[in-house]
Coordinates of C-alpha atoms in Angstrom, one line a residue:
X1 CA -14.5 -39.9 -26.8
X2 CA -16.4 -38.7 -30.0
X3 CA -17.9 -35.3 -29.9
X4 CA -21.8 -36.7 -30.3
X5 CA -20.2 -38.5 -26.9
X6 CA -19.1 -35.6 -24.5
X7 CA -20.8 -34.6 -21.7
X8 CA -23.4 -31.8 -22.8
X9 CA -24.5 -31.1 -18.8
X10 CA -22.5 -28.9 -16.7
X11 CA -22.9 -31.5 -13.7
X12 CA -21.1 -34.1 -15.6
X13 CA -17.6 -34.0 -14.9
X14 CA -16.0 -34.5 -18.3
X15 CA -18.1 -30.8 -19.3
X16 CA -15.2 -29.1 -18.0
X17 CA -12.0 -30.0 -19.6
X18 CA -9.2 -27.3 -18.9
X19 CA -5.8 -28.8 -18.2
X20 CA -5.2 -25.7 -15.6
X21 CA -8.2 -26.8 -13.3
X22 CA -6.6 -28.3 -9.9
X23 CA -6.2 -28.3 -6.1
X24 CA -2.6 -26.6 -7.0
X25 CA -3.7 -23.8 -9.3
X26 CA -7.3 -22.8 -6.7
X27 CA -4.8 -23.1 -3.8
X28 CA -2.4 -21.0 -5.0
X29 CA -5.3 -18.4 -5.8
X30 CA -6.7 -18.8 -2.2
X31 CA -3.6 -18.2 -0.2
X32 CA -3.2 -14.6 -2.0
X33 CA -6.9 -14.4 -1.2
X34 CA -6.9 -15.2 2.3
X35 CA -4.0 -12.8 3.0
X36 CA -6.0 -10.0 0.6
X37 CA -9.3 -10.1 1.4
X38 CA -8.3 -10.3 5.3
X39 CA -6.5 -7.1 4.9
X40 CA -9.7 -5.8 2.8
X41 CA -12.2 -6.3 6.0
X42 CA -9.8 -5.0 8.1
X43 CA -9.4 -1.8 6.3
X44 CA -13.2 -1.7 5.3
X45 CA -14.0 -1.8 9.3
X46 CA -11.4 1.0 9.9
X47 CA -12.8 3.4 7.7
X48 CA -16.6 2.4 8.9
X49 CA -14.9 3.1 12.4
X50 CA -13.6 6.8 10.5
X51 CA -17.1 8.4 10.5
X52 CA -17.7 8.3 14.3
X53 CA -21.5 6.3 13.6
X54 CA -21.6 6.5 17.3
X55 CA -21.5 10.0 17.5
X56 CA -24.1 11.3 16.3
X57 CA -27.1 9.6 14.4
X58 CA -26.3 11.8 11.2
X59 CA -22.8 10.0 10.8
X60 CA -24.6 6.6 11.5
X61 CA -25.8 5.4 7.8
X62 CA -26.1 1.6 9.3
X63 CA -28.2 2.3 12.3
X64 CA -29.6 -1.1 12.9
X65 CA -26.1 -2.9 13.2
X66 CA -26.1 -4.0 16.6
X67 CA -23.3 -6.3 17.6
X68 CA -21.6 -5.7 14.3
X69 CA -20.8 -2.5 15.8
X70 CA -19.1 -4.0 18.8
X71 CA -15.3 -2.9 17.9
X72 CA -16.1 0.6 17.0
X73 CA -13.4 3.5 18.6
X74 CA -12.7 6.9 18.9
X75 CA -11.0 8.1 15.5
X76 CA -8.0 9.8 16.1
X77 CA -6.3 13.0 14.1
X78 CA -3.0 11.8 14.3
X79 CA -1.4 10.4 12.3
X80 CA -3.0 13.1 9.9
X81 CA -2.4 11.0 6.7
X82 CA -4.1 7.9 8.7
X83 CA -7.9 7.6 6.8
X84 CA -5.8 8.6 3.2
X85 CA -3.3 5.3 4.2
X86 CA -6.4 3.2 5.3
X87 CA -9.2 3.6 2.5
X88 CA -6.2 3.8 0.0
X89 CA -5.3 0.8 0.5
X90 CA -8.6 -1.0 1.5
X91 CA -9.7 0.5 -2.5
X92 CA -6.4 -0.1 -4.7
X93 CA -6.0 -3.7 -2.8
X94 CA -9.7 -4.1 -3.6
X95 CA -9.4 -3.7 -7.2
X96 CA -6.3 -5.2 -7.6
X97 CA -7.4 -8.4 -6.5
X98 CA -10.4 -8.9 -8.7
X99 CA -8.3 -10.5 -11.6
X100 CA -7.0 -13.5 -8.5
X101 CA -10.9 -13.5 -7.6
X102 CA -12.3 -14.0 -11.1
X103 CA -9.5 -16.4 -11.5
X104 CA -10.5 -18.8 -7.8
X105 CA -14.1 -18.5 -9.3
X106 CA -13.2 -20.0 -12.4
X107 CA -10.9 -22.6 -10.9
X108 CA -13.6 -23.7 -8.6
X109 CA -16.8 -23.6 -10.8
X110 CA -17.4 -27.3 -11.4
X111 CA -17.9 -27.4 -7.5
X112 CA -20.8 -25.2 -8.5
X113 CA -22.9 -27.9 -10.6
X114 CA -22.0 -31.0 -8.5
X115 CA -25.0 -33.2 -7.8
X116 CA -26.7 -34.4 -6.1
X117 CA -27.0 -30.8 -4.3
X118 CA -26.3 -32.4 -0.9
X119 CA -24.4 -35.9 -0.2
X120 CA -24.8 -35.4 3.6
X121 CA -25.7 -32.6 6.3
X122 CA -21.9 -31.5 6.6
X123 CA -21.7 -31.5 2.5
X124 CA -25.4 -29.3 2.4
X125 CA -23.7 -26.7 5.1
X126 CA -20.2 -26.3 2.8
X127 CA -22.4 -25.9 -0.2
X128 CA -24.5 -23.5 1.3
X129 CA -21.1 -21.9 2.4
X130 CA -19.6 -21.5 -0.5
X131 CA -23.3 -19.9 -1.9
X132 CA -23.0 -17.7 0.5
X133 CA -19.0 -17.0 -0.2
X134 CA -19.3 -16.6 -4.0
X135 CA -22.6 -14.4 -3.9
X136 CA -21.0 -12.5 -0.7
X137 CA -17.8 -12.0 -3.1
X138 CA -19.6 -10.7 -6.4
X139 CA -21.8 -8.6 -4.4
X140 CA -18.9 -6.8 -2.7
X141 CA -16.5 -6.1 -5.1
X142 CA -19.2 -5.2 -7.5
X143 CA -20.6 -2.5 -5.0
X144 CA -17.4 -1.4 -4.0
X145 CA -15.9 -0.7 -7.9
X146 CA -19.5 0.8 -8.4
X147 CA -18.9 3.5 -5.5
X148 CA -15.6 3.9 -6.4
X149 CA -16.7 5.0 -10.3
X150 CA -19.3 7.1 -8.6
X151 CA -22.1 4.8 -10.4
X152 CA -24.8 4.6 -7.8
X153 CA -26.8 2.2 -9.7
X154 CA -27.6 -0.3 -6.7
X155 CA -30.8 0.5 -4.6
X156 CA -30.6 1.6 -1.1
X157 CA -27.7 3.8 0.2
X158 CA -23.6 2.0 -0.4
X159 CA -22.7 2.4 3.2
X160 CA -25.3 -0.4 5.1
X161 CA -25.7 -2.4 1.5
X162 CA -21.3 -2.7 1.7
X163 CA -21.3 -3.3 5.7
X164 CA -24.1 -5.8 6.2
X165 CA -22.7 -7.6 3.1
X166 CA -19.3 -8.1 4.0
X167 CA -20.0 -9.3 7.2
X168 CA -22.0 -11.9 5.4
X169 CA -19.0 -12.2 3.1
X170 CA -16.1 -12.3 5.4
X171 CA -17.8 -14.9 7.5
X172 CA -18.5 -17.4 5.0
X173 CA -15.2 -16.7 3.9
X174 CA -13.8 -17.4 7.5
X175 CA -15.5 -20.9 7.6
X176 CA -14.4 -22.0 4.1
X177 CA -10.5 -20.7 4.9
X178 CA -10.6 -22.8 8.7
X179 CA -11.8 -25.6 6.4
X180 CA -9.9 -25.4 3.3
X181 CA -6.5 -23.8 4.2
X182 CA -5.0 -27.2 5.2
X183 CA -5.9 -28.9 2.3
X184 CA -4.6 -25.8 0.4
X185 CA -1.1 -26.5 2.1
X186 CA -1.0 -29.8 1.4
X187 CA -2.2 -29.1 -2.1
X188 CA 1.0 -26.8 -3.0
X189 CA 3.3 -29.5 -1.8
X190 CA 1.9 -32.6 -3.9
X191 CA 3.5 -32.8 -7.0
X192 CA 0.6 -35.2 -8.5
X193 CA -3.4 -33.8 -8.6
X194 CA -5.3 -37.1 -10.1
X195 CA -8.3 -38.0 -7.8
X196 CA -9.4 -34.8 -7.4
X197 CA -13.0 -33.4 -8.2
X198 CA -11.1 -30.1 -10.1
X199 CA -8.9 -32.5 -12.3
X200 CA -10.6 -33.3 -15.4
X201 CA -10.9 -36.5 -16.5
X202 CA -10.9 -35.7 -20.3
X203 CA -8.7 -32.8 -20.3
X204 CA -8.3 -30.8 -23.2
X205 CA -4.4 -30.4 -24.8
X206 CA -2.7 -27.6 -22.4
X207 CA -2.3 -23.6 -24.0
X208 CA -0.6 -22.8 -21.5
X209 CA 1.0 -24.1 -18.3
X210 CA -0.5 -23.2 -14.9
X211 CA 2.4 -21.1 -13.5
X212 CA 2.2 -19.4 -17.1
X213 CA -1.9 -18.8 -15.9
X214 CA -0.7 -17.3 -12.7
X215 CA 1.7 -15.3 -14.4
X216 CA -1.4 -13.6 -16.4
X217 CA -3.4 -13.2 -13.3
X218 CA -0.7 -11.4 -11.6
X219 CA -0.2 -9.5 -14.6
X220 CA -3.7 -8.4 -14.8
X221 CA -3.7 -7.4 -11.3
X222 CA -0.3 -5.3 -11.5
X223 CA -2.2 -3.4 -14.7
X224 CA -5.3 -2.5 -12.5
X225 CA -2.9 -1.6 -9.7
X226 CA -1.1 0.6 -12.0
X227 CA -3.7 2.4 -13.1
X228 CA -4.9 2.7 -9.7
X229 CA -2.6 3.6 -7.0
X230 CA -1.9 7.2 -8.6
X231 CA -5.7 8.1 -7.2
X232 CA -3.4 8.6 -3.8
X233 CA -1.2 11.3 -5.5
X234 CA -1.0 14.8 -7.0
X235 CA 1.1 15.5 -10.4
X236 CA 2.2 13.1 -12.9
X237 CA 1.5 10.1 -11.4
X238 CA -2.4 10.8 -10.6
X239 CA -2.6 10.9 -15.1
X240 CA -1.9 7.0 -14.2
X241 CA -4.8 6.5 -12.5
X242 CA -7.1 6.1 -15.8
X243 CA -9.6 3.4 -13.5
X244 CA -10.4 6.2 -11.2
X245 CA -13.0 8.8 -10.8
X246 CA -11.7 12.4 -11.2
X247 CA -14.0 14.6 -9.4
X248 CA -17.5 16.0 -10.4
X249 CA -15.9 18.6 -12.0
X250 CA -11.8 20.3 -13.6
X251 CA -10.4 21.8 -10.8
X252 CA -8.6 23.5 -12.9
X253 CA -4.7 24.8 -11.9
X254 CA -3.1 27.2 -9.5
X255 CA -3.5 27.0 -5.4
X256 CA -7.1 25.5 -6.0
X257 CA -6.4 23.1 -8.9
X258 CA -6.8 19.8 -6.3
X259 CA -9.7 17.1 -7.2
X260 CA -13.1 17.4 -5.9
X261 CA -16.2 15.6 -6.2
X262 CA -18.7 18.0 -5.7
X263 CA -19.0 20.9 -7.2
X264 CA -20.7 24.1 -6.0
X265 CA -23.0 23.8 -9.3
X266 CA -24.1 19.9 -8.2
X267 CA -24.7 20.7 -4.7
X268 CA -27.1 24.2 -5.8
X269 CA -24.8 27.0 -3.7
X270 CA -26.0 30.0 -4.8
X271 CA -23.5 32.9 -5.2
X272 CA -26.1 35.1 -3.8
X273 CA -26.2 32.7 -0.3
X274 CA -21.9 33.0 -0.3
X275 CA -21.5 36.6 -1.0
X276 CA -19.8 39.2 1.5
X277 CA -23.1 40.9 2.2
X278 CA -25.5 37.8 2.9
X279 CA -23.5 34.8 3.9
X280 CA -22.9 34.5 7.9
X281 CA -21.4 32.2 10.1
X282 CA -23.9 31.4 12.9
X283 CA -22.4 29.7 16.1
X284 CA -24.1 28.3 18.8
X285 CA -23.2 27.1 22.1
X286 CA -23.2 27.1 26.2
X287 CA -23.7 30.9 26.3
X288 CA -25.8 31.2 23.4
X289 CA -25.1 32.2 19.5
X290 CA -22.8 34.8 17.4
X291 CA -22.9 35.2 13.9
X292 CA -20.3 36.5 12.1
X293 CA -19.4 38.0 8.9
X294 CA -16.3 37.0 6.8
X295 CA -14.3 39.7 7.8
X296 CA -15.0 39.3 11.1
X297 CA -13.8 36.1 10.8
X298 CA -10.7 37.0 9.2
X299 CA -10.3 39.8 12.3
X300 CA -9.7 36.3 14.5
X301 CA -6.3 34.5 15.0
X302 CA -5.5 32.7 11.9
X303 CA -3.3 29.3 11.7
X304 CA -2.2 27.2 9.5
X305 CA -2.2 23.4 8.4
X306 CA -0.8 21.1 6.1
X307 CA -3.7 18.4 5.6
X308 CA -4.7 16.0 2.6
X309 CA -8.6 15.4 1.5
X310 CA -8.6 11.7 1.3
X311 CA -12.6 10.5 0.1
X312 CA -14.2 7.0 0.8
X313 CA -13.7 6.2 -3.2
X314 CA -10.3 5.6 -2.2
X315 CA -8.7 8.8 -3.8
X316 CA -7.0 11.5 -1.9
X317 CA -4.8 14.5 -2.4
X318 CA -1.1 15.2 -1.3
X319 CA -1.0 17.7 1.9
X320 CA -3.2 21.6 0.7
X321 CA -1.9 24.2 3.0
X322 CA -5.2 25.6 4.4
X323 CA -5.5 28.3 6.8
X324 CA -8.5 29.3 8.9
X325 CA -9.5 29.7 12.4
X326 CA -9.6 26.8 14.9
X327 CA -12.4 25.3 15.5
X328 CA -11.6 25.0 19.6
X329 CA -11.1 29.0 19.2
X330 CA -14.5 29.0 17.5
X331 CA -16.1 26.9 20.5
X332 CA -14.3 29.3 23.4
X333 CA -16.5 32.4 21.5
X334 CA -19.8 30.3 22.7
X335 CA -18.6 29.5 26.2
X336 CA -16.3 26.6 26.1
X337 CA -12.5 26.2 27.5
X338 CA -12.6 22.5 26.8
X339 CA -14.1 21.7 23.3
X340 CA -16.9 19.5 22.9
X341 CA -18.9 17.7 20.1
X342 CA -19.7 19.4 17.2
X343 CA -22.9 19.4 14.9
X344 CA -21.6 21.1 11.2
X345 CA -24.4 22.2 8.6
X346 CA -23.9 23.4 5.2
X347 CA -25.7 25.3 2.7
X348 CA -26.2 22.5 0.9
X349 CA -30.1 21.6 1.1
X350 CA -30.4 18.0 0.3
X351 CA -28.0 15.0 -0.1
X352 CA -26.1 12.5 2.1
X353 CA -23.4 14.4 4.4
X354 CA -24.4 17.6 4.4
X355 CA -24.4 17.5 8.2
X356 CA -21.8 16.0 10.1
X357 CA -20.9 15.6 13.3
X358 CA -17.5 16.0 14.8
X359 CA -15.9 14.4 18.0
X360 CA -14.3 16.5 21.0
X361 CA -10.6 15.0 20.3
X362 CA -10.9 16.6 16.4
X363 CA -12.5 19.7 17.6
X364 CA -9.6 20.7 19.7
X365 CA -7.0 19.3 17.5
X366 CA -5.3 22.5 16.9
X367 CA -4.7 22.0 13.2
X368 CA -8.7 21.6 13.1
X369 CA -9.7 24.4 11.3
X370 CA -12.8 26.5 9.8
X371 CA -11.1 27.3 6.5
X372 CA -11.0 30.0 4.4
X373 CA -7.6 29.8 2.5
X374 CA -6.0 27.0 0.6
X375 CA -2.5 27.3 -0.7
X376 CA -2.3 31.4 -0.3
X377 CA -5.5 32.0 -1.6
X378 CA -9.2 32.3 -1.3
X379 CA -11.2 28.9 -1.2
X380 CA -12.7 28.6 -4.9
X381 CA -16.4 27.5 -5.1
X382 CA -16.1 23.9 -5.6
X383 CA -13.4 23.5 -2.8
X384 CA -16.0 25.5 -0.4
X385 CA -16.0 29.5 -0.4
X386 CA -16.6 31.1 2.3
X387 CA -15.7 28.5 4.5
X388 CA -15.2 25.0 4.9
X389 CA -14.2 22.7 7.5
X390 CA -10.7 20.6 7.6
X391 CA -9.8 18.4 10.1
X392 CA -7.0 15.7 10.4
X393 CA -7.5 12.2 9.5
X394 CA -10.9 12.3 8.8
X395 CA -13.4 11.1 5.2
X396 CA -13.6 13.9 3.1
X397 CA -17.3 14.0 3.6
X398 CA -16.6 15.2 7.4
X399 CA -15.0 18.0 6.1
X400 CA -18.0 19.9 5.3
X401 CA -18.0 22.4 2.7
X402 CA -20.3 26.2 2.2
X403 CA -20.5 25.7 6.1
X404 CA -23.8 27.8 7.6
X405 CA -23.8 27.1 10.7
X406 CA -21.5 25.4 13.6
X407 CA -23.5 24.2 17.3
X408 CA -21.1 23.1 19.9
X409 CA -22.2 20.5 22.8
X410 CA -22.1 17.1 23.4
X411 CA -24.3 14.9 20.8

């Protein structure tokens, strides 16, 4: 066919001509996609499920979600590296898998531009499927590697615009793997692909063969994982991690040299609020409140634990030794032998998280601490001086920092 011939519409099916485009190459794609992207809303529920949205109003940021809400549990504190295992893996799998995404999109697009629009009511509900699975996909990953860069550009808050979305996602994506992973099957063990809409029936001459096409997907996706997975890890191997965030600000080195992402500067702590002479603890509960200074703090019994900070971008830190007073010792001084809820507020003034609420089971987790040491020495200002809260297995953002006041009963 001359070129004053070829199709000039993206409808036609001669317009696209790759020699890679087939059921063999899309349902090779889609198989590591089912398996990833299952693993993805699994994980992404889990560390919804991590905040406790039942608790407490102030943890919920997706109040209107109904039935969506329906699996929701308890979170545990063991096993202590659980939420740092979870999110690490729900973020590096997330990003990892963008090069086999982009890759199914392209395989698939003429699919996009058939016409007519709608051949029958079963063909109108799989177009308006795969709409819905596409837009569902983009929007997701796009939020997601937006949150993880710490690039709030999107309107509305991450954590209902990510939720509401991938349950709009994951569903069309449920429908179109029930419909498609058969054919997929069948499509790896054929050996022959004409007669199929993806085949084109002009192809152009072949660059490169289709396992050679994986091969460069799977390559692209072992680069991003490489650069990464070290957002899970201290030393060496976190300088690997060049597609991460690294904090709002150099932790510098020594026993507080451990990432952060918000600094005492960006949340506006005053040194004059956190100094010996002004800052106290005030503590309320069953037989009324306390305040206490630091020292008196450091007059109670002190304990130890070895905990990680693990954040929702998906980064986290190996194990800080912290060292504080328990938080269940904290809720016996306001009248309580078993510990209940607890409502944390900070000296922050304004942004998301700084309240939080707390469940019973952390509160008397004994390695559930008010701290004011990490690693041998006094909290720094960014990690939280005078006192911060750390408890096991829970987001980063739970573990309130420049902590003013602790209230103790059931929320």
């Amino acid at each position: 066919m001359r070129d004053r011939d070829a199709p000039r519409l993206p409808s036609s099916p001669g317009f696209w001509r790759s020699p890679l485009r087939g059921p063999w190459f899309t349902s090779v794609l889609g198989l590591v996609l089912l398996v990833g992207i299952t693993v993805l809303f699994v994980t992404g529920l889990v560390s919804y499920a991590a905040y406790n949205p039942g608790l407490s109003p102030v943890n919920d940021k997706t109040p209107d979600k109904g039935i969506l809400g329906f699996y929701l549990f308890a979170w545990p504190t063991s096993p202590h590296w659980l939420y740092r295992l979870t999110q690490g893996v729900h973020v590096t799998l997330g990003i990892t898998l963008i090069p086999v995404l982009l890759a199914k999109l392209w395989s698939v697009v003429p699919r996009l531009f058939a016409l007519p629009p709608a051949r029958s009511l079963t063909h109108a509900l799989e177009r308006i499927s795969l709409l819905l699975l596409v837009g569902g996909a983009l929007f997701e990953f796009v939020t997601g590697v937006l949150n993880v860069q710490l690039d709030y550009v999107f309107p509305g808050s991450f954590y209902p615009l990510h939720f509401y979305g991938a349950w709009v996602f994951f569903a069309a994506f449920a429908a179109h793997a029930a419909l498609k992973t058969p054919t997929a099957l069948h499509s790896l063990r054929r050996t022959r692909e004409e007669g199929n809409d993806l085949v084109s029936p002009r192809p152009a001459e072949p660059t490169v063969s289709r396992r050679g096409a994986l091969w460069f997907v799977g390559g692209g996706s072992l680069l991003l994982f490489a650069t990464t997975v070290g957002r899970s890890f201290d030393g060496p191997l976190r300088r690997t991690a060049l597609l991460a965030p690294h904090g709002g600000g150099d932790p510098g080195s020594g026993p507080n040299g451990f990432q952060i992402n918000k600094t005492a500067a960006y949340a506006g702590i005053d040194t004059a609020e956190t100094g010996e002479d002004t800052w106290r603890l005030v503590v309320t509960g069953r037989t009324g409140t306390v305040r206490l200074r630091r020292e008196e703090l450091l007059r109670l019994p002190l304990y130890s634990a070895a905990l990680p900070i693990a954040c929702v971008e998906g980064w986290s830190t190996s194990d800080q030794w912290w060292r504080g007073v328990r938080l269940r010792d904290l809720a016996a001084l306001v009248g309580y032998d078993d510990p209940p809820d607890l409502f944390v507020e900070s000296l922050q003034r304004s942004g998301a998280f700084r309240k939080a609420a707390l469940r019973a089971n952390q509160v008397a987790d004994p390695r559930s601490l008010l701290a004011l040491y990490v690693n041998g020495e006094e909290l720094s200002p960014d990690h939280g001086h005078p006192a911060r809260i750390i408890v096991p297995a829970a987001p980063g953002v739970l573990n309130t920092k420049w902590v003013a006041r602790m209230t103790f009963g059931d929320l």
